[in-house]
Short mmCIF file of C-alpha atoms and ligand atoms in Angstrom, two decimals:
data_model
loop_
_atom_site.label_atom_id
_atom_site.label_comp_id
_atom_site.label_asym_id
_atom_site.label_seq_id
_atom_site.Cartn_x
_atom_site.Cartn_y
_atom_site.Cartn_z
CA MET E 1 91.95 123.84 90.49
CA PRO E 2 95.46 125.05 91.93
CA ALA E 3 97.85 122.02 92.47
CA VAL E 4 99.15 121.63 96.01
CA LYS E 5 102.91 122.60 96.13
CA LEU E 6 105.51 121.00 98.69
CA SER E 7 106.81 124.65 99.65
CA GLN E 8 103.03 125.49 100.62
CA ILE E 9 102.68 122.88 103.04
CA SER E 10 106.16 122.66 104.48
CA GLY E 11 106.03 123.29 108.11
CA LYS E 12 102.12 123.47 108.32
CA LEU E 13 99.47 121.68 110.29
CA PHE E 14 95.94 121.46 108.97
CA ILE E 15 93.65 122.37 112.07
CA GLY E 16 90.23 123.65 111.80
CA GLY E 17 90.11 123.75 108.06
CA GLN E 18 93.05 126.08 107.84
CA PHE E 19 96.92 125.70 106.95
CA VAL E 20 98.64 127.02 109.94
CA GLU E 21 102.20 127.58 110.58
CA GLY E 22 103.23 125.00 113.35
CA ARG E 23 104.62 126.64 116.48
CA GLY E 24 107.07 123.82 117.61
CA GLY E 25 110.26 122.85 116.07
CA ARG E 26 111.00 121.70 112.66
CA ILE E 27 111.82 118.05 111.48
CA ASP E 28 113.59 117.38 108.10
CA VAL E 29 112.03 115.26 105.38
CA ILE E 30 114.42 113.67 103.20
CA ASN E 31 114.03 112.12 99.43
CA PRO E 32 115.39 108.82 100.43
CA ALA E 33 116.25 108.03 96.70
CA ARG E 34 118.64 111.12 96.68
CA GLY E 35 119.53 111.82 100.18
CA GLU E 36 118.21 115.51 99.68
CA MET E 37 115.99 117.56 102.09
CA ILE E 38 112.71 118.02 100.26
CA GLY E 39 111.06 120.03 103.12
CA GLN E 40 110.28 120.28 106.90
CA ILE E 41 107.49 119.37 109.12
CA ALA E 42 106.41 120.83 112.09
CA ALA E 43 106.59 118.99 115.49
CA THR E 44 103.12 119.66 116.83
CA THR E 45 103.19 121.05 120.39
CA ALA E 46 100.62 120.04 123.05
CA GLU E 47 98.60 123.16 122.78
CA GLU E 48 98.17 122.34 118.99
CA VAL E 49 97.24 118.94 119.79
CA ASP E 50 94.45 120.33 122.03
CA ALA E 51 93.45 122.90 119.66
CA ALA E 52 92.89 120.10 116.90
CA VAL E 53 90.98 118.02 119.29
CA GLU E 54 88.65 120.80 120.21
CA SER E 55 88.17 121.66 116.43
CA ALA E 56 87.50 117.90 115.64
CA ARG E 57 84.81 117.66 118.48
CA ALA E 58 82.96 120.81 117.32
CA ALA E 59 83.12 119.60 113.84
CA PHE E 60 81.92 116.02 114.99
CA ARG E 61 78.46 117.51 116.42
CA VAL E 62 78.04 118.93 112.99
CA TRP E 63 79.32 116.35 110.65
CA SER E 64 77.58 113.44 112.59
CA ARG E 65 74.08 115.18 112.03
CA VAL E 66 74.12 116.06 108.43
CA PRO E 67 72.42 113.67 106.00
CA ALA E 68 74.25 110.70 104.82
CA LYS E 69 73.84 111.97 101.35
CA VAL E 70 75.51 115.16 102.07
CA ARG E 71 78.71 113.19 103.38
CA ALA E 72 78.51 110.75 100.19
CA ASN E 73 78.57 113.89 97.91
CA ALA E 74 81.55 115.18 99.80
CA LEU E 75 83.49 111.86 99.36
CA HIS E 76 82.58 111.63 95.64
CA ALA E 77 84.02 115.40 95.21
CA LEU E 78 86.98 114.44 97.17
CA GLY E 79 87.74 111.40 95.04
CA GLU E 80 87.34 113.41 91.90
CA LEU E 81 89.79 116.48 93.01
CA ILE E 82 92.35 113.82 94.31
CA ALA E 83 92.40 111.93 90.92
CA ALA E 84 92.26 115.23 88.88
CA ASP E 85 95.72 116.12 90.65
CA VAL E 86 97.35 112.38 90.49
CA LEU E 87 100.54 113.31 88.87
CA ASN E 88 101.39 116.40 91.27
CA MET E 89 100.29 114.25 94.44
CA ALA E 90 102.21 111.22 93.19
CA GLN E 91 105.21 113.48 92.78
CA ILE E 92 104.84 114.52 96.43
CA MET E 93 104.66 110.76 97.43
CA THR E 94 107.58 109.75 95.45
CA SER E 95 109.80 112.47 96.92
CA GLU E 96 109.33 111.38 100.27
CA GLN E 97 108.92 107.82 100.06
CA GLY E 98 111.06 106.47 97.37
CA LYS E 99 108.43 104.39 95.21
CA PRO E 100 108.52 104.81 91.19
CA LEU E 101 106.22 107.72 90.15
CA ASN E 102 103.97 105.24 88.29
CA GLU E 103 103.48 103.08 91.48
CA ALA E 104 102.56 106.48 93.51
CA LYS E 105 100.12 107.44 90.76
CA GLY E 106 98.45 104.01 91.01
CA GLU E 107 98.28 104.42 94.91
CA ILE E 108 96.77 107.94 94.46
CA LEU E 109 94.00 106.65 92.21
CA LYS E 110 93.32 103.79 94.70
CA LEU E 111 92.67 106.54 97.36
CA ALA E 112 90.23 108.16 94.77
CA GLU E 113 88.63 104.75 94.55
CA ALA E 114 88.32 104.51 98.37
CA CYS E 115 86.57 107.87 98.33
CA HIS E 116 84.15 106.68 95.92
CA PHE E 117 83.57 103.21 97.64
CA TYR E 118 82.90 104.84 100.93
CA GLY E 119 80.98 107.49 99.34
CA GLU E 120 78.49 104.56 98.05
CA GLU E 121 78.32 103.07 101.30
CA ALA E 122 77.71 106.13 103.46
CA VAL E 123 74.15 105.83 102.05
CA ARG E 124 73.79 102.38 102.77
CA VAL E 125 74.27 102.36 106.68
CA PHE E 126 71.35 100.39 107.89
CA GLY E 127 69.92 99.59 111.27
CA GLU E 128 67.82 96.57 112.36
CA ILE E 129 64.78 95.75 114.05
CA VAL E 130 65.11 92.69 116.03
CA PRO E 131 62.68 90.24 117.63
CA ASN E 132 61.60 90.78 121.34
CA ASP E 133 60.73 88.26 123.91
CA GLN E 134 57.62 90.10 124.58
CA ASN E 135 54.61 91.54 122.64
CA GLY E 136 54.46 95.15 122.58
CA TYR E 137 58.10 95.90 122.30
CA GLN E 138 60.20 96.72 119.17
CA SER E 139 63.97 96.79 119.39
CA GLN E 140 66.00 99.11 117.02
CA VAL E 141 69.77 98.66 116.82
CA VAL E 142 71.09 101.80 115.48
CA ARG E 143 74.22 102.80 114.23
CA GLU E 144 75.88 105.83 115.55
CA PRO E 145 79.34 107.35 114.90
CA ILE E 146 81.93 106.59 117.40
CA GLY E 147 83.19 110.42 117.37
CA VAL E 148 86.73 111.86 116.99
CA VAL E 149 89.12 109.55 115.40
CA GLY E 150 92.80 109.74 115.79
CA ALA E 151 94.54 108.07 112.78
CA ILE E 152 98.19 107.04 112.75
CA THR E 153 99.74 105.78 109.96
CA PRO E 154 103.12 104.33 108.55
CA TRP E 155 105.42 105.46 105.82
CA ASN E 156 104.92 102.58 103.13
CA TYR E 157 101.52 103.56 101.52
CA PRO E 158 101.25 107.16 102.48
CA ALA E 159 97.95 107.77 100.82
CA GLU E 160 96.06 104.60 101.01
CA LEU E 161 96.72 103.89 104.66
CA VAL E 162 95.40 107.54 105.57
CA GLY E 163 92.77 107.15 103.09
CA TRP E 164 90.83 104.09 104.29
CA LYS E 165 90.70 105.55 107.69
CA LEU E 166 90.02 108.93 106.40
CA CYS E 167 86.98 107.82 104.15
CA ALA E 168 85.40 105.35 106.38
CA SER E 169 85.58 107.93 108.92
CA LEU E 170 83.82 110.50 106.92
CA ALA E 171 81.19 108.14 105.69
CA ALA E 172 80.21 107.25 108.98
CA GLY E 173 80.05 110.78 110.29
CA CYS E 174 83.23 110.97 112.60
CA SER E 175 85.84 113.64 112.64
CA ILE E 176 89.20 112.72 112.20
CA ILE E 177 92.85 113.98 113.36
CA ILE E 178 95.73 112.15 111.33
CA LYS E 179 99.21 111.91 112.37
CA PRO E 180 101.17 110.66 109.18
CA ALA E 181 104.59 109.14 109.48
CA GLU E 182 107.25 111.32 110.11
CA LEU E 183 109.01 110.00 106.72
CA THR E 184 105.96 110.49 104.62
CA PRO E 185 104.03 113.62 105.97
CA PHE E 186 103.31 115.64 102.82
CA THR E 187 101.05 113.10 101.03
CA ALA E 188 98.74 113.43 103.99
CA LEU E 189 98.89 117.20 104.00
CA ALA E 190 98.27 117.40 100.21
CA ILE E 191 94.99 115.25 100.80
CA ALA E 192 94.01 117.83 103.67
CA GLU E 193 94.34 120.24 100.83
CA LYS E 194 91.65 118.58 98.76
CA VAL E 195 89.58 118.00 101.74
CA SER E 196 88.87 121.98 101.85
CA GLU E 197 88.43 121.97 98.24
CA ALA E 198 85.82 119.31 98.47
CA GLY E 199 83.83 121.45 100.91
CA ILE E 200 84.11 119.28 103.87
CA PRO E 201 83.41 121.45 106.90
CA ALA E 202 86.37 123.00 108.81
CA GLY E 203 87.60 120.70 111.76
CA VAL E 204 86.10 117.42 110.42
CA VAL E 205 89.54 116.52 108.93
CA ASN E 206 92.90 117.56 110.74
CA VAL E 207 96.47 116.77 110.14
CA LEU E 208 99.23 116.98 112.71
CA THR E 209 102.73 116.11 111.83
CA GLY E 210 105.54 115.20 114.30
CA LYS E 211 107.12 112.29 116.09
CA GLY E 212 104.84 109.29 116.77
CA SER E 213 106.10 108.81 120.31
CA ILE E 214 104.99 112.40 121.24
CA VAL E 215 101.95 113.62 118.87
CA GLY E 216 100.76 109.98 118.02
CA GLN E 217 101.29 109.26 121.75
CA ALA E 218 99.26 112.45 122.60
CA LEU E 219 96.40 111.33 120.66
CA VAL E 220 96.31 107.95 122.16
CA GLU E 221 96.29 109.78 125.63
CA HIS E 222 93.85 112.38 124.92
CA SER E 223 90.27 112.02 126.72
CA GLY E 224 88.81 113.97 123.62
CA VAL E 225 89.91 111.18 121.04
CA ASP E 226 87.23 108.19 120.99
CA LYS E 227 89.20 105.85 118.69
CA ILE E 228 92.49 105.09 117.69
CA ALA E 229 92.82 103.68 113.97
CA PHE E 230 96.52 102.68 113.97
CA THR E 231 98.58 100.90 111.20
CA GLY E 232 102.09 100.13 111.96
CA SER E 233 104.37 97.80 113.84
CA SER E 234 103.11 95.13 116.27
CA ALA E 235 105.36 96.50 118.81
CA VAL E 236 103.99 100.13 118.42
CA GLY E 237 100.50 98.66 118.32
CA LEU E 238 100.90 96.55 121.34
CA HIS E 239 102.22 99.92 123.07
CA ILE E 240 99.59 101.70 122.08
CA GLN E 241 97.14 99.14 123.60
CA ARG E 242 98.79 99.19 126.60
CA SER E 243 99.21 102.81 127.38
CA CYS E 244 95.80 103.77 126.53
CA PRO E 245 95.04 105.61 129.89
CA SER E 246 91.09 105.07 129.51
CA VAL E 247 89.08 102.40 127.52
CA LYS E 248 88.93 103.58 123.88
CA ARG E 249 87.96 101.90 120.69
CA LEU E 250 91.03 100.65 118.82
CA SER E 251 91.64 99.09 115.46
CA LEU E 252 95.20 97.92 115.19
CA GLU E 253 96.55 96.87 111.39
CA LEU E 254 99.89 95.58 112.25
CA GLY E 255 102.83 93.62 111.10
CA GLY E 256 103.04 90.40 109.06
CA ASN E 257 105.23 87.58 108.32
CA CYS E 258 103.49 86.20 105.28
CA PRO E 259 104.06 82.82 103.86
CA MET E 260 103.48 81.25 100.35
CA ILE E 261 103.09 77.86 99.53
CA VAL E 262 103.83 76.33 96.18
CA THR E 263 102.44 72.84 95.77
CA LYS E 264 103.57 70.26 93.14
CA SER E 265 100.43 70.78 91.38
CA ALA E 266 101.15 74.56 90.94
CA ASP E 267 101.34 76.37 87.69
CA ILE E 268 105.37 77.11 88.17
CA ASP E 269 105.49 80.15 85.87
CA ALA E 270 102.47 81.77 87.63
CA ALA E 271 103.79 81.06 91.09
CA VAL E 272 107.25 82.68 89.93
CA LYS E 273 105.25 85.81 88.77
CA GLY E 274 103.29 86.11 91.86
CA ALA E 275 106.36 85.38 94.23
CA THR E 276 108.23 88.15 92.25
CA ARG E 277 105.58 90.62 92.43
CA ARG E 278 104.58 90.15 96.16
CA SER E 279 107.97 89.70 97.48
CA PHE E 280 109.51 92.84 95.85
CA ARG E 281 107.01 95.34 95.21
CA ASN E 282 107.53 98.75 96.99
CA MET E 283 110.89 97.25 97.65
CA GLY E 284 109.27 94.67 100.11
CA GLN E 285 108.00 97.23 102.21
CA ILE E 286 104.38 96.08 102.61
CA CYS E 287 102.76 94.42 105.40
CA ILE E 288 101.42 91.60 103.18
CA ALA E 289 104.78 91.35 101.48
CA ILE E 290 105.77 87.63 100.88
CA ASN E 291 108.69 86.95 103.55
CA ARG E 292 109.02 83.17 103.17
CA ILE E 293 108.32 80.60 100.40
CA TYR E 294 107.77 76.90 101.12
CA VAL E 295 108.08 74.91 97.86
CA ALA E 296 107.25 71.32 97.13
CA ARG E 297 110.45 69.19 96.85
CA PRO E 298 110.10 67.98 93.22
CA ILE E 299 109.51 71.48 91.89
CA TYR E 300 111.82 73.33 94.35
CA GLU E 301 114.91 73.93 91.98
CA THR E 302 112.72 74.70 88.91
CA PHE E 303 110.83 77.24 90.85
CA LEU E 304 114.05 78.82 92.33
CA ASP E 305 115.74 79.28 88.85
CA GLY E 306 112.56 81.02 87.48
CA PHE E 307 112.36 83.06 90.49
CA ALA E 308 115.98 84.09 90.65
CA LYS E 309 115.80 85.01 86.83
CA ALA E 310 112.48 86.86 87.46
CA ALA E 311 114.31 88.72 90.46
CA ASP E 312 117.39 89.82 88.46
CA ALA E 313 115.40 91.05 85.68
CA LEU E 314 113.61 93.68 87.98
CA THR E 315 114.55 97.26 87.19
CA ILE E 316 115.61 99.80 89.95
CA GLY E 317 115.84 103.47 89.63
CA ASP E 318 115.11 106.99 91.31
CA GLY E 319 111.23 107.07 91.30
CA LEU E 320 110.99 110.58 89.76
CA ASP E 321 113.61 110.10 86.87
CA ASN E 322 112.21 106.43 86.27
CA PRO E 323 108.49 106.68 86.64
CA ALA E 324 108.26 103.10 85.12
CA ALA E 325 111.05 101.20 87.04
CA ASP E 326 109.86 98.16 88.82
CA LEU E 327 111.39 99.29 92.14
CA GLY E 328 112.35 102.58 93.80
CA SER E 329 114.73 103.25 96.78
CA MET E 330 113.82 101.97 100.39
CA ALA E 331 112.26 104.65 102.33
CA SER E 332 114.88 105.07 104.70
CA ARG E 333 118.09 103.78 106.35
CA ASP E 334 116.33 101.58 109.06
CA PRO E 335 114.45 99.08 106.89
CA LEU E 336 117.75 98.85 104.59
CA ALA E 337 119.71 97.97 107.61
CA LYS E 338 117.24 95.38 108.84
CA THR E 339 117.32 93.79 105.45
CA ARG E 340 120.87 93.61 105.62
CA ASP E 341 120.76 92.15 109.04
CA HIS E 342 118.27 89.49 108.08
CA LEU E 343 120.51 88.58 105.00
CA ASP E 344 123.62 88.24 106.89
CA ASP E 345 121.80 86.19 109.49
CA ALA E 346 120.46 83.74 106.96
CA LEU E 347 123.93 83.41 105.15
CA VAL E 348 125.66 82.66 108.51
CA LYS E 349 123.08 79.92 109.16
CA GLY E 350 123.70 78.17 106.12
CA ALA E 351 121.33 79.74 103.58
CA ARG E 352 122.32 79.85 99.77
CA LEU E 353 121.95 83.15 97.89
CA VAL E 354 120.49 82.96 94.67
CA ALA E 355 119.61 86.47 93.79
CA GLY E 356 120.83 89.82 94.77
CA GLY E 357 122.61 90.23 97.94
CA ASN E 358 123.95 93.67 97.47
CA ALA E 359 123.24 97.23 96.55
CA PRO E 360 122.89 98.08 92.66
CA GLN E 361 125.82 99.71 91.25
CA GLY E 362 126.03 103.08 89.55
CA PRO E 363 126.37 106.77 90.28
CA GLU E 364 122.56 107.16 90.64
CA PHE E 365 122.31 104.70 93.48
CA GLU E 366 125.11 106.23 95.69
CA LYS E 367 122.82 108.42 97.75
CA GLY E 368 119.89 106.66 98.28
CA PHE E 369 118.69 103.54 100.02
CA PHE E 370 118.75 101.08 97.35
CA PHE E 371 119.14 97.36 97.52
CA ARG E 372 118.62 94.58 94.83
CA PRO E 373 115.87 92.19 95.25
CA THR E 374 117.12 89.19 97.20
CA ILE E 375 116.46 85.67 97.48
CA VAL E 376 117.86 82.81 99.76
CA ALA E 377 117.21 79.37 99.30
CA ASP E 378 117.53 76.21 101.69
CA CYS E 379 116.34 78.34 104.65
CA THR E 380 115.45 76.98 108.09
CA GLN E 381 112.81 78.25 110.46
CA ASP E 382 115.56 79.49 112.95
CA MET E 383 116.40 82.28 110.19
CA LYS E 384 115.23 85.80 111.06
CA VAL E 385 114.25 85.89 107.27
CA MET E 386 111.69 82.96 108.08
CA SER E 387 110.34 84.06 111.36
CA GLU E 388 110.60 87.85 111.63
CA GLU E 389 109.28 90.46 109.42
CA THR E 390 112.09 91.98 107.06
CA PHE E 391 110.13 94.68 105.53
CA GLY E 392 112.61 94.81 102.78
CA PRO E 393 113.47 93.18 99.34
CA LEU E 394 114.57 90.06 100.83
CA VAL E 395 112.68 86.57 100.80
CA GLY E 396 113.65 83.05 102.13
CA VAL E 397 112.69 79.64 100.52
CA ALA E 398 112.62 76.17 101.81
CA PRO E 399 111.47 72.85 100.53
CA PHE E 400 108.58 70.71 102.18
CA ASP E 401 107.95 67.08 101.77
CA SER E 402 104.15 67.06 102.51
CA LEU E 403 101.25 69.41 102.79
CA GLU E 404 100.66 69.18 106.41
CA GLU E 405 104.26 69.92 106.85
CA ALA E 406 103.95 73.25 104.66
CA ALA E 407 100.73 74.45 106.40
CA SER E 408 102.30 73.91 109.87
CA ARG E 409 105.38 75.83 109.19
CA ALA E 410 103.24 78.50 107.46
CA ASN E 411 101.21 79.03 110.82
CA ASP E 412 104.31 78.77 113.11
CA THR E 413 104.36 82.28 113.56
CA PRO E 414 102.76 84.96 116.07
CA TYR E 415 101.56 86.99 112.95
CA GLY E 416 98.21 86.19 110.92
CA LEU E 417 98.00 88.86 108.34
CA ALA E 418 98.01 87.30 104.78
CA SER E 419 99.13 83.94 103.07
CA TYR E 420 99.30 82.59 99.57
CA VAL E 421 98.98 79.54 97.88
CA TYR E 422 99.88 78.16 94.44
CA ALA E 423 97.94 74.85 93.50
CA ARG E 424 95.75 73.63 90.81
CA ASP E 425 94.88 70.51 92.80
CA LEU E 426 91.24 71.13 94.29
CA GLU E 427 92.00 69.07 97.47
CA GLU E 428 95.19 70.91 98.09
CA ILE E 429 93.47 74.23 97.79
CA TYR E 430 90.61 73.49 100.04
CA GLN E 431 92.99 71.98 102.75
CA LEU E 432 95.37 75.00 102.55
CA SER E 433 92.76 77.61 102.55
CA ALA E 434 91.00 76.05 105.76
CA GLU E 435 94.20 75.34 107.59
CA LEU E 436 96.05 78.72 107.18
CA ASP E 437 95.33 80.80 110.10
CA TYR E 438 95.50 84.04 108.48
CA GLY E 439 92.82 86.92 107.91
CA ASN E 440 93.58 86.95 104.18
CA VAL E 441 94.38 83.79 102.15
CA ALA E 442 95.07 84.49 98.36
CA ILE E 443 94.96 81.56 96.09
CA ASN E 444 96.72 81.48 92.61
CA ASN E 445 96.98 85.33 92.85
CA VAL E 446 98.89 87.61 95.31
CA ASP E 447 96.46 90.50 95.53
CA ALA E 448 94.92 89.61 99.12
CA GLY E 449 93.28 93.08 99.47
CA ILE E 450 90.41 94.40 97.38
CA MET E 451 88.27 97.30 98.44
CA ASN E 452 85.08 95.46 98.67
CA ALA E 453 86.18 92.78 101.08
CA PRO E 454 87.43 93.08 104.81
CA TYR E 455 91.18 93.33 105.19
CA GLY E 456 92.64 92.76 108.53
CA GLY E 457 94.89 90.50 110.81
CA ARG E 458 94.76 87.98 113.59
CA LYS E 459 97.06 87.17 116.36
CA GLN E 460 99.87 89.72 116.75
CA SER E 461 98.95 91.31 113.02
CA GLY E 462 96.00 93.27 114.74
CA ILE E 463 92.59 93.55 115.59
CA GLY E 464 89.63 95.21 113.25
CA TYR E 465 89.13 95.67 109.78
CA GLU E 466 89.63 98.00 106.84
CA HIS E 467 87.99 97.87 103.44
CA GLY E 468 84.59 96.85 102.76
CA ARG E 469 81.52 97.23 104.83
CA GLU E 470 83.23 95.65 107.82
CA GLY E 471 85.88 98.49 107.75
CA LEU E 472 82.96 101.13 107.84
CA LEU E 473 81.39 99.37 110.80
CA GLU E 474 84.62 100.06 112.71
CA TYR E 475 83.62 103.60 113.12
CA PHE E 476 80.34 103.12 114.65
CA ASN E 477 78.91 102.20 117.74
CA PHE E 478 75.71 100.32 117.93
CA LYS E 479 72.67 101.55 120.35
CA HIS E 480 69.84 99.13 121.31
CA VAL E 481 66.61 101.46 121.51
CA ARG E 482 63.95 99.07 123.15
CA LEU E 483 60.59 100.75 122.76
CA PHE E 484 57.38 99.65 124.48
CA HIS E 485 54.52 100.70 122.29
CA GLY E 486 51.95 98.42 123.66
CA VAL E 487 50.28 96.91 120.50
CA GLY E 488 49.64 93.48 120.71
CA ALA E 489 50.83 93.38 124.72
P1 TAP V 1 105.68 102.29 113.15
O1 TAP V 1 107.07 102.45 113.62
O2 TAP V 1 104.75 101.32 114.30
O3 TAP V 1 105.05 103.52 112.92
C1 TAP V 1 103.59 103.77 112.73
C2 TAP V 1 102.92 105.08 113.10
O4 TAP V 1 102.99 105.19 114.40
C3 TAP V 1 103.98 106.19 112.52
O5 TAP V 1 103.07 107.38 112.23
C4 TAP V 1 104.82 106.50 114.03
O6 TAP V 1 105.08 107.92 114.07
C5 TAP V 1 103.63 106.25 115.17
N1 TAP V 1 104.19 106.02 116.28
C6 TAP V 1 105.48 105.53 116.78
N2 TAP V 1 105.57 105.67 118.06
C7 TAP V 1 104.21 106.01 118.53
C8 TAP V 1 103.68 105.92 119.79
N3 TAP V 1 104.46 105.78 120.86
N4 TAP V 1 102.37 106.14 119.76
C9 TAP V 1 101.63 106.65 118.93
N5 TAP V 1 102.06 106.55 117.39
C10 TAP V 1 103.33 105.98 117.49
O7 TAP V 1 105.75 101.57 111.71
P2 TAP V 1 106.47 101.93 110.45
O8 TAP V 1 107.81 101.47 110.86
O9 TAP V 1 105.99 103.15 110.26
O10 TAP V 1 105.52 100.65 109.49
C11 TAP V 1 106.03 99.46 109.25
C12 TAP V 1 105.12 98.62 109.74
O11 TAP V 1 103.77 98.75 109.60
C13 TAP V 1 105.33 97.33 109.61
O12 TAP V 1 105.34 96.20 110.65
C14 TAP V 1 104.25 96.84 108.75
O13 TAP V 1 103.94 95.39 108.48
C15 TAP V 1 103.19 97.69 109.25
N6 TAP V 1 102.17 97.76 108.22
C16 TAP V 1 100.92 97.15 108.54
C17 TAP V 1 99.94 97.21 107.64
C18 TAP V 1 98.43 96.58 107.73
S1 TAP V 1 97.20 96.98 106.87
N7 TAP V 1 98.50 95.51 108.65
C19 TAP V 1 99.98 98.01 106.65
C20 TAP V 1 101.06 98.80 106.39
C21 TAP V 1 102.26 98.66 107.41
P3 TAP V 1 106.58 108.26 113.32
O14 TAP V 1 106.75 107.90 111.90
O15 TAP V 1 106.76 109.78 113.87
O16 TAP V 1 107.69 107.15 114.36
#
């Protein structure tokens, strides 16, 4: 099995089962840890978008009709091929995204897991027979794949966020056109290479690169695309919803502003460990990153002390040279600038800096987008760090005096993606899990998403679900077949 090489996919689009040389202009792709160009992507033209849609429409007619077992086998084959090439695919991801190689490997293996999960689910898509109001009738509710899916994805998890849409589409019998983020396109092209090897028919999976505002928007507006599966910012998600020229199925996995509550009954060491992992992993560039932490006043300073020490102990490095570093570089200049802006805003408004606050020093950090994990304490709700999504290695902390106050401040946001609680008192746990207005609530852990359970946001964090059976159902239409057979009428 030949390992896919960056040089082979640079400038290419994947249309109709072939890597083709893009006919449009070129956009540089940069290694954000080194500031070096690693390749170029093609800016897909309008004609190439049409060609991909045509190819996906033709493939849909075939793929939607093959037995579910065939689709399941293809997904298992894809999972095996991806896992077998984990190192090479992870190197591609680290080169374009900046996360440490070991983290990238973990993400590639999670993608393989998603292939197997949806491979198993593909053969368990059941319909229903529902009761009728008259004898002699039978009502069948059958599930039919939606059609051609346009998948538009961000740069923070270049494999998983493509993979959840890809695997659920393939399992359901949909065909898919993927538009990965401009910053991290090569992971998606590397996945496309495995799709061919797995024996998935030509045209079922296509990858188009280029600017979201042009290529992504073209998919949103295309009459041949039946559903848009989008992960990205709330602003772009809302724009997509508003700019769809015709009625179209949408799933929108959007931004967050995730709170953590640490009550007086919490295991403080466990809370510190959880806060450190979920505030700073992937340099805080996670939709479910902890943005703001509310700590019961009696344990506030003890928690802050432990949290600052844990943040300072995290290692930062170039993800290719230091595969086991805790943190790599940020993915680009923009999230770094936003992190600095939110930090300045907090300090001007009176926050206390307790960890980080600047870039790490040393020649290896000079050309990349690095920043130290940063904690600000004594924060107020009017600070950007507490009210907006930073999407960087910055977290705000504030004390609270009652559980009602903590819950109300945690819910005081237009977002509703994930929230976290550390508590050992059962009443506190029950009260908070009921009151937190979020699609995901993690208690005494910070891993809000698992493959087997629905993962989605509320309010401005989106509509629809990924993961689990619910994530698969997003790719089906229901059809009610009401049959008069006359028996017993
Ligand atoms: P966005 O700027 O929203 O970009 C996401 C994708 O949309 C990219 O592929 C982008 O292409 C494309 N795009 C941009 N404008 C478009 C348009 N007019 N029409 C169609 N597509 C368009 O987000 P980002 O900065 O990459 O990612 C960070 C955001 O994603 C954060 O808010 C984060 O919370 C959110 N996120 C959410 C989740 C879940 S599961 N809820 C998971 C991860 C990330 P270009 O790259 O070419 O601009």
